[in-house]
């Protein structure tokens, strides 16, 4: 499920969900995943601790590919998702 | 409770607490009049209290299939876990202070482990069941004082392979089993453990009574300042009436366990089906090998606090493991360890007073509640 060991490809769209609490970052992700082409990568910047579990869980439930996380400092994490469908 | 009207509260959170069992209430009333004295005193009132205390211990021992002198009365399930874990660990202090446990243990185990030394958590599968091989390996690593594993998970209901831990005990590593969620609801594991903790209010006994069973073969040393009570492992003045009421409740619950567990399992199956039929919703935990009375599910795009509040407004009291319902912003470590969705989470648990009509009423409003909360977003 996790694509952490793959090379980090370009991010096609980045959503700024810092300071948003759960489930808002995942709602934004679901709203905008269609904005990237199939095979493209959408990223979510989040500070909410639940995003660490809920972004991968969303990918599993919605049959998208979780492509790993990057720690950006100051409690901000960037979660990457590859659109599969 | 038998005919839930929309404005009639329906508690669906027995895993947090159940009303006192009628058998316990009766015994408690009588024992409050007769069992108030210090059971260590030699006068008549003291002897009365001692008789009731010994009786409570004997009934608990019979119900838990152990010896009376293996029963330690504690002030809560958490106290039983702490006293059990730390007492076993104290007799192993030459070996180290690490505690091996599953990643989905109750916070009582995790807090005790961190307080003592080091918590070494072993991962679980998607259903929340611990990896036995990894657990056995971690348990036999250097520095380990005690291994701790719950009998069944308090949030998702999955039963753990406790009896598979016998090799650890055979290798000299004591095993503590946290049976707080399962005692009175499932047959307890016969083997594989050195000490077992349970909590009376979860089986319909009064709050403030925990039970720790320490096997005679296990080495246990007092981890706290000691006391001079009826049992050397206990500290503080015994709550004799509550202990007797807890014992009466457990005996009554066990008398009806098979029928009641089957009934509760049917009610929970009904909720599982209703939740699974919702779009973008996952039912969490083992579908079969589980506690009979509880079910957990998570709904995508739903705020956990909002769903608890909206269900409560409609008369249904449920719990949640979502971060927004906790005092911290951290979601349930159980759901996180399982890789389950942590937001929009509902834990529903039925009790002996829950009727089929209660559950049908819940299943009838659930789709509408979830849809309305998603529409609000």
Short mmCIF file of C-alpha atoms in Angstrom, two decimals:
data_model
loop_
_atom_site.label_atom_id
_atom_site.label_comp_id
_atom_site.label_asym_id
_atom_site.label_seq_id
_atom_site.Cartn_x
_atom_site.Cartn_y
_atom_site.Cartn_z
CA UNK A 1 0.00 0.00 0.00
CA UNK A 2 2.75 2.44 0.94
CA UNK A 3 4.92 3.74 -1.87
CA UNK A 4 7.55 5.27 0.41
CA UNK A 5 10.46 3.55 -1.35
CA UNK A 6 9.52 4.84 -4.78
CA UNK A 7 11.26 7.90 -6.11
CA UNK A 8 9.29 11.00 -5.24
CA UNK A 9 7.77 12.12 -8.50
CA UNK A 10 6.49 15.59 -9.20
CA UNK A 11 3.44 16.65 -7.23
CA UNK A 12 0.73 17.81 -9.61
CA UNK A 13 -1.44 19.52 -7.03
CA UNK A 14 -0.78 20.51 -3.43
CA UNK A 15 -3.62 21.25 -1.00
CA UNK A 16 -2.87 23.45 1.99
CA UNK A 17 -4.84 21.89 4.83
CA UNK A 18 -2.64 23.17 7.67
CA UNK A 19 -4.58 23.98 10.86
CA UNK A 20 -7.60 22.01 9.59
CA UNK A 21 -8.85 19.29 11.94
CA UNK A 22 -10.06 15.82 10.98
CA UNK A 23 -11.90 14.94 8.84
CA UNK A 24 -11.40 18.18 6.86
CA UNK A 25 -8.02 17.32 5.22
CA UNK A 26 -9.47 14.03 3.91
CA UNK A 27 -12.60 15.83 2.68
CA UNK A 28 -10.39 18.28 0.75
CA UNK A 29 -8.42 15.35 -0.66
CA UNK A 30 -11.62 13.65 -1.86
CA UNK A 31 -12.90 16.92 -3.36
CA UNK A 32 -9.76 17.58 -5.36
CA UNK A 33 -8.38 14.17 -6.32
CA UNK A 34 -10.32 14.46 -9.59
CA UNK A 35 -8.37 17.63 -10.39
CA UNK A 36 -5.25 15.60 -11.23
CA UNK A 37 -5.04 13.16 -14.13
CA UNK A 38 -5.07 9.41 -13.52
CA UNK A 39 -1.47 8.53 -12.59
CA UNK A 40 -0.90 12.03 -11.24
CA UNK A 41 0.03 12.87 -7.64
CA UNK A 42 -1.96 15.05 -5.29
CA UNK A 43 -0.46 16.14 -1.97
CA UNK A 44 -2.05 17.29 1.27
CA UNK A 45 -0.20 19.55 3.71
CA UNK A 46 -1.61 18.87 7.16
CA UNK A 47 -0.88 19.45 10.84
CA UNK A 48 -3.77 17.30 12.11
CA UNK A 49 -2.31 14.15 13.78
CA UNK A 50 -5.19 11.99 12.50
CA UNK A 51 -4.17 12.64 8.88
CA UNK A 52 -1.23 10.26 9.38
CA UNK A 53 -3.71 7.37 9.65
CA UNK A 54 -6.67 8.71 7.73
CA UNK A 55 -4.97 9.58 4.44
CA UNK A 56 -3.67 5.98 3.99
CA UNK A 57 -7.05 4.63 5.18
CA UNK A 58 -8.85 6.84 2.66
CA UNK A 59 -6.57 5.53 -0.11
CA UNK A 60 -7.38 1.94 0.86
CA UNK A 61 -11.12 2.56 1.01
CA UNK A 62 -11.26 4.62 -2.19
CA UNK A 63 -8.77 2.44 -4.10
CA UNK A 64 -6.15 5.12 -4.59
CA UNK A 65 -2.43 4.71 -3.95
CA UNK A 66 -0.83 6.16 -0.84
CA UNK A 67 2.57 7.40 -2.02
CA UNK A 68 4.19 8.32 1.31
CA UNK A 69 4.73 11.30 3.57
CA UNK A 70 7.37 14.02 3.90
CA UNK A 71 8.03 15.79 7.17
CA UNK A 72 8.33 19.50 6.42
CA UNK A 73 9.05 20.68 9.98
CA UNK A 74 6.93 22.79 12.36
CA UNK A 75 4.53 19.85 12.70
CA UNK A 76 3.60 19.99 9.01
CA UNK A 77 3.49 16.77 7.02
CA UNK A 78 2.95 16.42 3.29
CA UNK A 79 0.98 13.29 2.37
CA UNK A 80 1.22 12.14 -1.24
CA UNK A 81 -1.49 10.22 -3.09
CA UNK A 82 -1.34 8.85 -6.62
CA UNK A 83 -4.69 8.89 -8.41
CA UNK A 84 -5.41 5.39 -9.77
CA UNK A 85 -8.97 5.84 -10.95
CA UNK B 1 -36.19 0.74 27.87
CA UNK B 2 -38.21 -1.99 26.13
CA UNK B 3 -40.04 0.39 23.78
CA UNK B 4 -37.73 3.18 22.71
CA UNK B 5 -39.58 6.31 21.76
CA UNK B 6 -37.59 8.94 19.86
CA UNK B 7 -37.27 10.96 23.07
CA UNK B 8 -36.38 7.92 25.20
CA UNK B 9 -32.65 7.62 25.95
CA UNK B 10 -31.13 4.37 24.66
CA UNK B 11 -27.66 3.81 26.15
CA UNK B 12 -25.55 1.82 23.69
CA UNK B 13 -22.25 2.06 25.54
CA UNK B 14 -22.16 -0.94 27.88
CA UNK B 15 -18.43 -1.34 27.18
CA UNK B 16 -17.90 1.90 29.15
CA UNK B 17 -20.29 0.95 31.94
CA UNK B 18 -23.42 -1.05 32.66
CA UNK B 19 -26.12 -0.34 35.23
CA UNK B 20 -25.79 -2.38 38.41
CA UNK B 21 -27.09 -5.94 37.90
CA UNK B 22 -30.27 -6.54 39.97
CA UNK B 23 -28.53 -9.42 41.77
CA UNK B 24 -25.72 -7.04 42.79
CA UNK B 25 -28.12 -4.38 44.03
CA UNK B 26 -29.85 -6.83 46.33
CA UNK B 27 -26.58 -8.14 47.77
CA UNK B 28 -25.12 -4.65 48.07
CA UNK B 29 -28.05 -3.42 50.16
CA UNK B 30 -27.73 -6.33 52.58
CA UNK B 31 -23.92 -6.17 52.72
CA UNK B 32 -23.89 -2.42 53.45
CA UNK B 33 -25.70 -3.17 56.72
CA UNK B 34 -23.59 -6.20 57.64
CA UNK B 35 -20.17 -5.71 56.08
CA UNK B 36 -19.09 -2.21 57.13
CA UNK B 37 -16.56 -3.15 59.83
CA UNK B 38 -12.81 -3.79 59.59
CA UNK B 39 -12.46 -7.43 58.48
CA UNK B 40 -9.18 -7.76 60.44
CA UNK B 41 -10.83 -7.16 63.83
CA UNK B 42 -11.73 -10.02 66.10
CA UNK B 43 -15.01 -8.61 67.44
CA UNK B 44 -18.41 -9.65 66.15
CA UNK B 45 -18.82 -6.90 63.50
CA UNK B 46 -15.26 -7.50 62.31
CA UNK B 47 -15.93 -11.21 62.01
CA UNK B 48 -19.12 -10.47 60.06
CA UNK B 49 -17.21 -8.31 57.60
CA UNK B 50 -14.48 -10.96 57.30
CA UNK B 51 -17.06 -13.63 56.56
CA UNK B 52 -18.55 -11.55 53.75
CA UNK B 53 -15.09 -10.74 52.37
CA UNK B 54 -14.07 -14.41 52.36
CA UNK B 55 -17.39 -15.23 50.74
CA UNK B 56 -16.82 -12.61 48.00
CA UNK B 57 -13.37 -14.05 47.31
CA UNK B 58 -14.73 -17.61 47.18
CA UNK B 59 -17.55 -16.71 44.76
CA UNK B 60 -15.16 -14.75 42.53
CA UNK B 61 -12.71 -17.67 42.57
CA UNK B 62 -15.39 -20.12 41.53
CA UNK B 63 -16.61 -17.78 38.77
CA UNK B 64 -13.09 -17.16 37.49
CA UNK B 65 -12.11 -20.82 37.85
CA UNK B 66 -9.22 -20.20 40.21
CA UNK B 67 -8.39 -20.63 43.91
CA UNK B 68 -9.60 -18.19 46.57
CA UNK B 69 -6.03 -17.37 47.56
CA UNK B 70 -5.29 -16.38 43.97
CA UNK B 71 -7.92 -13.60 44.06
CA UNK B 72 -6.66 -10.09 44.82
CA UNK B 73 -9.33 -7.40 45.31
CA UNK B 74 -8.39 -4.07 43.76
CA UNK B 75 -9.96 -0.64 43.50
CA UNK B 76 -10.58 -0.77 39.72
CA UNK B 77 -9.65 -2.65 36.57
CA UNK B 78 -6.84 -0.16 36.06
CA UNK B 79 -5.55 -0.84 39.58
CA UNK B 80 -5.72 -4.58 38.88
CA UNK B 81 -3.70 -4.13 35.67
CA UNK B 82 -1.14 -1.90 37.39
CA UNK B 83 -0.82 -4.14 40.47
CA UNK B 84 -0.59 -7.27 38.31
CA UNK B 85 1.89 -5.92 35.79
CA UNK B 86 4.13 -4.09 38.24
CA UNK B 87 4.06 -6.90 40.83
CA UNK B 88 5.13 -9.49 38.25
CA UNK B 89 7.75 -7.04 36.98
CA UNK B 90 9.17 -6.42 40.44
CA UNK B 91 10.00 -10.09 40.85
CA UNK B 92 11.87 -9.86 37.53
CA UNK B 93 13.84 -6.68 38.19
CA UNK B 94 17.16 -8.46 37.70
CA UNK B 95 16.12 -9.20 34.11
CA UNK B 96 15.09 -5.66 33.17
CA UNK B 97 12.20 -3.25 33.06
CA UNK B 98 10.84 -3.64 29.53
CA UNK B 99 7.20 -4.62 29.04
CA UNK B 100 6.21 -6.38 25.83
CA UNK B 101 2.60 -5.79 24.85
CA UNK B 102 0.40 -5.51 21.79
CA UNK B 103 0.05 -2.14 20.09
CA UNK B 104 -3.67 -2.17 20.93
CA UNK B 105 -3.53 -2.65 24.73
CA UNK B 106 -5.69 -0.54 27.02
CA UNK B 107 -3.95 2.64 28.16
CA UNK B 108 -3.73 1.16 31.70
CA UNK B 109 -1.13 -1.32 30.42
CA UNK B 110 0.72 1.24 28.33
CA UNK B 111 0.90 3.80 31.15
CA UNK B 112 2.17 1.18 33.60
CA UNK B 113 4.79 0.00 31.09
CA UNK B 114 6.08 3.51 30.49
CA UNK B 115 6.06 4.30 34.19
CA UNK B 116 8.12 1.19 34.92
CA UNK B 117 10.60 1.42 32.06
CA UNK B 118 10.16 0.71 28.40
CA UNK B 119 7.05 -0.23 26.41
CA UNK B 120 7.84 -2.60 23.53
CA UNK B 121 4.68 -2.71 21.43
CA UNK B 122 4.13 -5.56 18.96
CA UNK B 123 2.14 -4.81 15.82
CA UNK B 124 -1.33 -6.10 14.93
CA UNK B 125 -3.07 -7.09 11.70
CA UNK B 126 -5.99 -5.30 10.06
CA UNK B 127 -8.41 -6.91 12.54
CA UNK B 128 -6.31 -5.80 15.50
CA UNK B 129 -4.95 -9.27 16.30
CA UNK B 130 -1.35 -9.36 17.51
CA UNK B 131 1.30 -11.20 15.51
CA UNK B 132 2.02 -14.26 17.71
CA UNK B 133 5.48 -15.05 16.32
CA UNK B 134 6.62 -11.45 16.74
CA UNK B 135 5.13 -11.34 20.25
CA UNK B 136 6.89 -14.57 21.30
CA UNK B 137 10.18 -13.31 19.88
CA UNK B 138 9.86 -9.90 21.58
CA UNK B 139 8.89 -11.59 24.85
CA UNK B 140 12.08 -13.65 24.92
CA UNK B 141 14.42 -10.79 24.03
CA UNK B 142 16.86 -9.53 26.70
CA UNK B 143 15.62 -6.97 29.22
CA UNK B 144 11.99 -8.10 29.31
CA UNK B 145 10.27 -8.12 32.69
CA UNK B 146 6.70 -9.05 31.72
CA UNK B 147 4.62 -9.68 28.60
CA UNK B 148 1.07 -8.28 28.62
CA UNK B 149 -1.76 -9.13 26.26
CA UNK B 150 -5.45 -8.34 26.46
CA UNK B 151 -7.93 -11.19 26.15
CA UNK B 152 -10.14 -9.15 23.84
CA UNK B 153 -9.82 -5.61 22.56
CA UNK B 154 -11.92 -3.02 24.37
CA UNK B 155 -12.53 -0.88 21.29
CA UNK B 156 -12.94 -3.28 18.38
CA UNK B 157 -13.72 -6.57 20.15
CA UNK B 158 -11.07 -8.77 18.49
CA UNK B 159 -10.04 -11.77 20.63
CA UNK B 160 -6.29 -12.16 21.11
CA UNK B 161 -4.40 -15.49 20.96
CA UNK B 162 -3.60 -15.56 24.69
CA UNK B 163 -3.25 -19.31 24.96
CA UNK B 164 -0.53 -19.24 22.28
CA UNK B 165 1.70 -17.43 24.78
CA UNK B 166 2.30 -20.56 26.88
CA UNK B 167 5.89 -20.87 25.51
CA UNK B 168 6.70 -17.49 27.10
CA UNK B 169 5.51 -18.59 30.50
CA UNK B 170 7.37 -21.89 30.04
CA UNK B 171 10.50 -19.82 29.29
CA UNK B 172 10.07 -17.99 32.61
CA UNK B 173 8.59 -14.75 31.26
CA UNK B 174 5.43 -13.92 33.24
CA UNK B 175 2.34 -13.05 31.22
CA UNK B 176 -0.34 -10.60 32.36
CA UNK B 177 -3.74 -10.88 30.68
CA UNK B 178 -6.03 -7.87 30.70
CA UNK B 179 -9.49 -9.45 30.67
CA UNK B 180 -11.36 -6.27 31.64
CA UNK B 181 -13.36 -6.20 28.40
CA UNK B 182 -14.15 -9.93 28.30
CA UNK B 183 -14.70 -11.18 31.87
CA UNK B 184 -18.33 -12.30 32.23
CA UNK B 185 -18.80 -12.21 28.44
CA UNK B 186 -16.42 -14.85 27.07
CA UNK B 187 -14.91 -17.97 28.66
CA UNK B 188 -11.54 -16.85 30.02
CA UNK B 189 -8.34 -18.40 28.67
CA UNK B 190 -7.35 -21.41 30.76
CA UNK B 191 -3.63 -21.32 30.05
CA UNK B 192 -0.83 -19.09 28.96
CA UNK B 193 -0.99 -16.50 31.76
CA UNK B 194 0.51 -15.74 35.18
CA UNK B 195 -1.91 -13.03 36.27
CA UNK B 196 -5.26 -11.80 34.93
CA UNK B 197 -7.05 -8.51 35.54
CA UNK B 198 -10.80 -7.81 35.41
CA UNK B 199 -13.16 -4.97 36.28
CA UNK B 200 -16.51 -5.42 38.06
CA UNK B 201 -18.40 -2.45 36.61
CA UNK B 202 -18.00 -3.93 33.14
CA UNK B 203 -20.01 -7.02 34.12
CA UNK B 204 -22.72 -5.19 36.03
CA UNK B 205 -20.99 -5.00 39.40
CA UNK B 206 -20.37 -1.72 41.20
CA UNK B 207 -17.61 0.69 40.13
CA UNK B 208 -14.53 0.69 42.33
CA UNK B 209 -13.91 -3.06 42.28
CA UNK B 210 -11.17 -4.65 40.23
CA UNK B 211 -10.09 -8.27 40.45
CA UNK B 212 -6.57 -9.52 39.94
CA UNK B 213 -5.93 -13.26 39.77
CA UNK B 214 -2.31 -14.19 40.49
CA UNK B 215 -1.53 -17.83 39.77
CA UNK B 216 0.08 -19.63 42.70
CA UNK B 217 2.88 -20.66 40.37
CA UNK B 218 3.63 -17.01 39.48
CA UNK B 219 6.17 -14.87 41.32
CA UNK B 220 4.69 -11.56 42.41
CA UNK B 221 6.19 -8.95 44.74
CA UNK B 222 4.43 -5.90 46.16
CA UNK B 223 5.30 -3.02 43.80
CA UNK B 224 3.73 -0.34 46.00
CA UNK B 225 4.12 0.57 49.68
CA UNK B 226 2.69 -2.47 51.43
CA UNK B 227 -0.10 -2.66 53.99
CA UNK B 228 -1.34 -5.02 56.65
CA UNK B 229 -4.65 -6.19 55.26
CA UNK B 230 -6.47 -9.52 54.95
CA UNK B 231 -4.44 -10.27 51.81
CA UNK B 232 -0.81 -9.10 51.63
CA UNK B 233 -1.14 -8.08 47.98
CA UNK B 234 -3.99 -5.66 48.74
CA UNK B 235 -3.62 -2.20 50.22
CA UNK B 236 -6.19 0.00 51.92
CA UNK B 237 -9.43 -0.77 53.75
CA UNK B 238 -11.39 -3.39 51.80
CA UNK B 239 -14.73 -2.34 50.29
CA UNK B 240 -16.47 -5.47 51.52
CA UNK B 241 -20.05 -4.67 50.37
CA UNK B 242 -18.87 -3.72 46.87
CA UNK B 243 -16.69 -6.84 46.59
CA UNK B 244 -19.61 -9.05 47.55
CA UNK B 245 -21.93 -7.25 45.11
CA UNK B 246 -19.32 -7.64 42.34
CA UNK B 247 -19.12 -11.36 43.08
CA UNK B 248 -22.92 -11.72 43.04
CA UNK B 249 -23.13 -9.86 39.73
CA UNK B 250 -20.47 -12.03 38.13
CA UNK B 251 -22.18 -15.23 39.27
CA UNK B 252 -25.53 -13.98 37.92
CA UNK B 253 -23.98 -12.88 34.63
CA UNK B 254 -22.23 -16.23 34.17
CA UNK B 255 -25.46 -18.11 34.87
CA UNK B 256 -27.02 -16.46 31.83
CA UNK B 257 -23.83 -15.92 29.81
CA UNK B 258 -24.38 -18.28 26.89
CA UNK B 259 -27.95 -17.19 26.17
CA UNK B 260 -27.17 -13.52 26.74
CA UNK B 261 -23.97 -13.58 24.66
CA UNK B 262 -25.84 -15.23 21.78
CA UNK B 263 -28.60 -12.62 22.02
CA UNK B 264 -26.11 -9.74 22.14
CA UNK B 265 -24.18 -11.20 19.22
CA UNK B 266 -27.37 -11.18 17.13
CA UNK B 267 -28.04 -7.54 18.06
CA UNK B 268 -24.47 -6.58 17.17
CA UNK B 269 -24.67 -8.51 13.88
CA UNK B 270 -27.70 -6.40 13.01
CA UNK B 271 -25.73 -3.18 13.65
CA UNK B 272 -22.71 -4.54 11.74
CA UNK B 273 -24.94 -5.18 8.72
CA UNK B 274 -26.55 -1.74 8.94
CA UNK B 275 -23.16 -0.01 9.20
CA UNK B 276 -21.62 -2.09 6.41
CA UNK B 277 -24.51 -1.07 4.14
CA UNK B 278 -23.62 2.63 4.49
CA UNK B 279 -21.53 4.11 1.68
CA UNK B 280 -17.83 4.72 2.46
CA UNK B 281 -18.05 3.06 5.86
CA UNK B 282 -15.85 0.32 7.28
CA UNK B 283 -16.75 -2.02 10.12
CA UNK B 284 -13.60 -2.57 12.16
CA UNK B 285 -12.36 -5.64 14.05
CA UNK B 286 -12.62 -9.40 13.55
CA UNK B 287 -16.10 -10.24 12.20
CA UNK B 288 -16.30 -13.59 14.03
CA UNK B 289 -13.71 -14.12 16.75
CA UNK B 290 -14.76 -11.15 18.86
CA UNK B 291 -16.56 -9.91 21.94
CA UNK B 292 -20.30 -10.50 21.61
CA UNK B 293 -21.47 -7.08 22.73
CA UNK B 294 -19.62 -4.42 20.78
CA UNK B 295 -19.05 -3.18 17.26
CA UNK B 296 -16.93 -0.35 15.89
CA UNK B 297 -17.28 1.36 12.53
CA UNK B 298 -15.86 4.46 10.85
CA UNK B 299 -17.60 6.68 8.30
CA UNK B 300 -15.51 8.62 5.79
CA UNK B 301 -15.99 12.42 5.78
CA UNK B 302 -17.87 12.42 9.09
CA UNK B 303 -16.71 14.23 12.21
CA UNK B 304 -16.59 11.83 15.17
CA UNK B 305 -17.79 14.37 17.71
CA UNK B 306 -20.63 15.42 15.43
CA UNK B 307 -21.93 11.88 14.96
CA UNK B 308 -21.81 11.17 18.71
CA UNK B 309 -23.64 14.43 19.42
CA UNK B 310 -26.26 13.92 16.71
CA UNK B 311 -26.96 10.32 17.80
CA UNK B 312 -27.23 11.52 21.39
CA UNK B 313 -29.69 14.23 20.33
CA UNK B 314 -31.80 11.46 18.81
CA UNK B 315 -31.58 9.44 22.01
CA UNK B 316 -28.71 7.01 21.34
CA UNK B 317 -25.60 7.07 23.58
CA UNK B 318 -22.50 5.74 21.81
CA UNK B 319 -18.72 6.12 22.25
CA UNK B 320 -16.08 7.10 19.69
CA UNK B 321 -12.33 6.68 19.16
CA UNK B 322 -12.03 9.72 16.90
CA UNK B 323 -9.49 12.39 17.83
CA UNK B 324 -12.07 15.15 18.20
CA UNK B 325 -13.82 13.19 20.97
CA UNK B 326 -10.59 12.83 23.00
CA UNK B 327 -9.00 15.31 25.35
CA UNK B 328 -5.93 15.30 23.12
CA UNK B 329 -6.09 15.69 19.37
CA UNK B 330 -4.68 12.18 18.98
CA UNK B 331 -7.05 9.56 17.60
CA UNK B 332 -7.49 6.13 19.20
CA UNK B 333 -4.15 4.29 19.24
CA UNK B 334 -6.10 1.07 18.61
CA UNK B 335 -7.59 2.28 15.32
CA UNK B 336 -4.24 3.83 14.34
CA UNK B 337 -2.32 0.59 14.98
CA UNK B 338 -4.83 -1.34 12.86
CA UNK B 339 -4.56 1.09 9.96
CA UNK B 340 -8.29 1.74 10.31
CA UNK B 341 -9.97 5.03 9.50
CA UNK B 342 -9.93 7.07 12.73
CA UNK B 343 -12.42 9.80 11.93
CA UNK B 344 -16.19 9.37 11.94
CA UNK B 345 -15.75 6.53 14.41
CA UNK B 346 -18.55 4.99 16.46
CA UNK B 347 -18.22 2.28 19.11
CA UNK B 348 -21.58 0.81 19.99
CA UNK B 349 -22.01 -1.79 22.73
CA UNK B 350 -25.18 -3.51 23.93
CA UNK B 351 -26.01 -4.67 27.43
CA UNK B 352 -28.48 -6.92 29.19
CA UNK B 353 -31.12 -4.15 29.05
CA UNK B 354 -30.71 -3.48 25.32
CA UNK B 355 -33.71 -4.72 23.33
CA UNK B 356 -34.14 -5.64 19.69
CA UNK B 357 -36.41 -2.59 19.35
CA UNK B 358 -33.56 -0.35 20.61
CA UNK B 359 -31.23 -1.73 17.98
CA UNK B 360 -33.80 -1.54 15.20
CA UNK B 361 -34.49 2.10 16.11
CA UNK B 362 -30.75 2.81 15.95
CA UNK B 363 -30.37 1.07 12.59
CA UNK B 364 -33.32 3.06 11.28
CA UNK B 365 -31.81 6.48 12.08
CA UNK B 366 -28.14 5.71 11.32
CA UNK B 367 -28.22 6.18 7.50
CA UNK B 368 -30.05 9.47 7.84
CA UNK B 369 -27.65 10.74 10.54
CA UNK B 370 -24.57 9.91 8.48
CA UNK B 371 -26.07 11.39 5.30
CA UNK B 372 -27.09 14.60 7.06
CA UNK B 373 -23.61 15.07 8.57
CA UNK B 374 -21.98 14.52 5.19
CA UNK B 375 -24.35 17.03 3.60
CA UNK B 376 -23.35 19.62 6.23
CA UNK B 377 -19.70 19.46 5.26
#
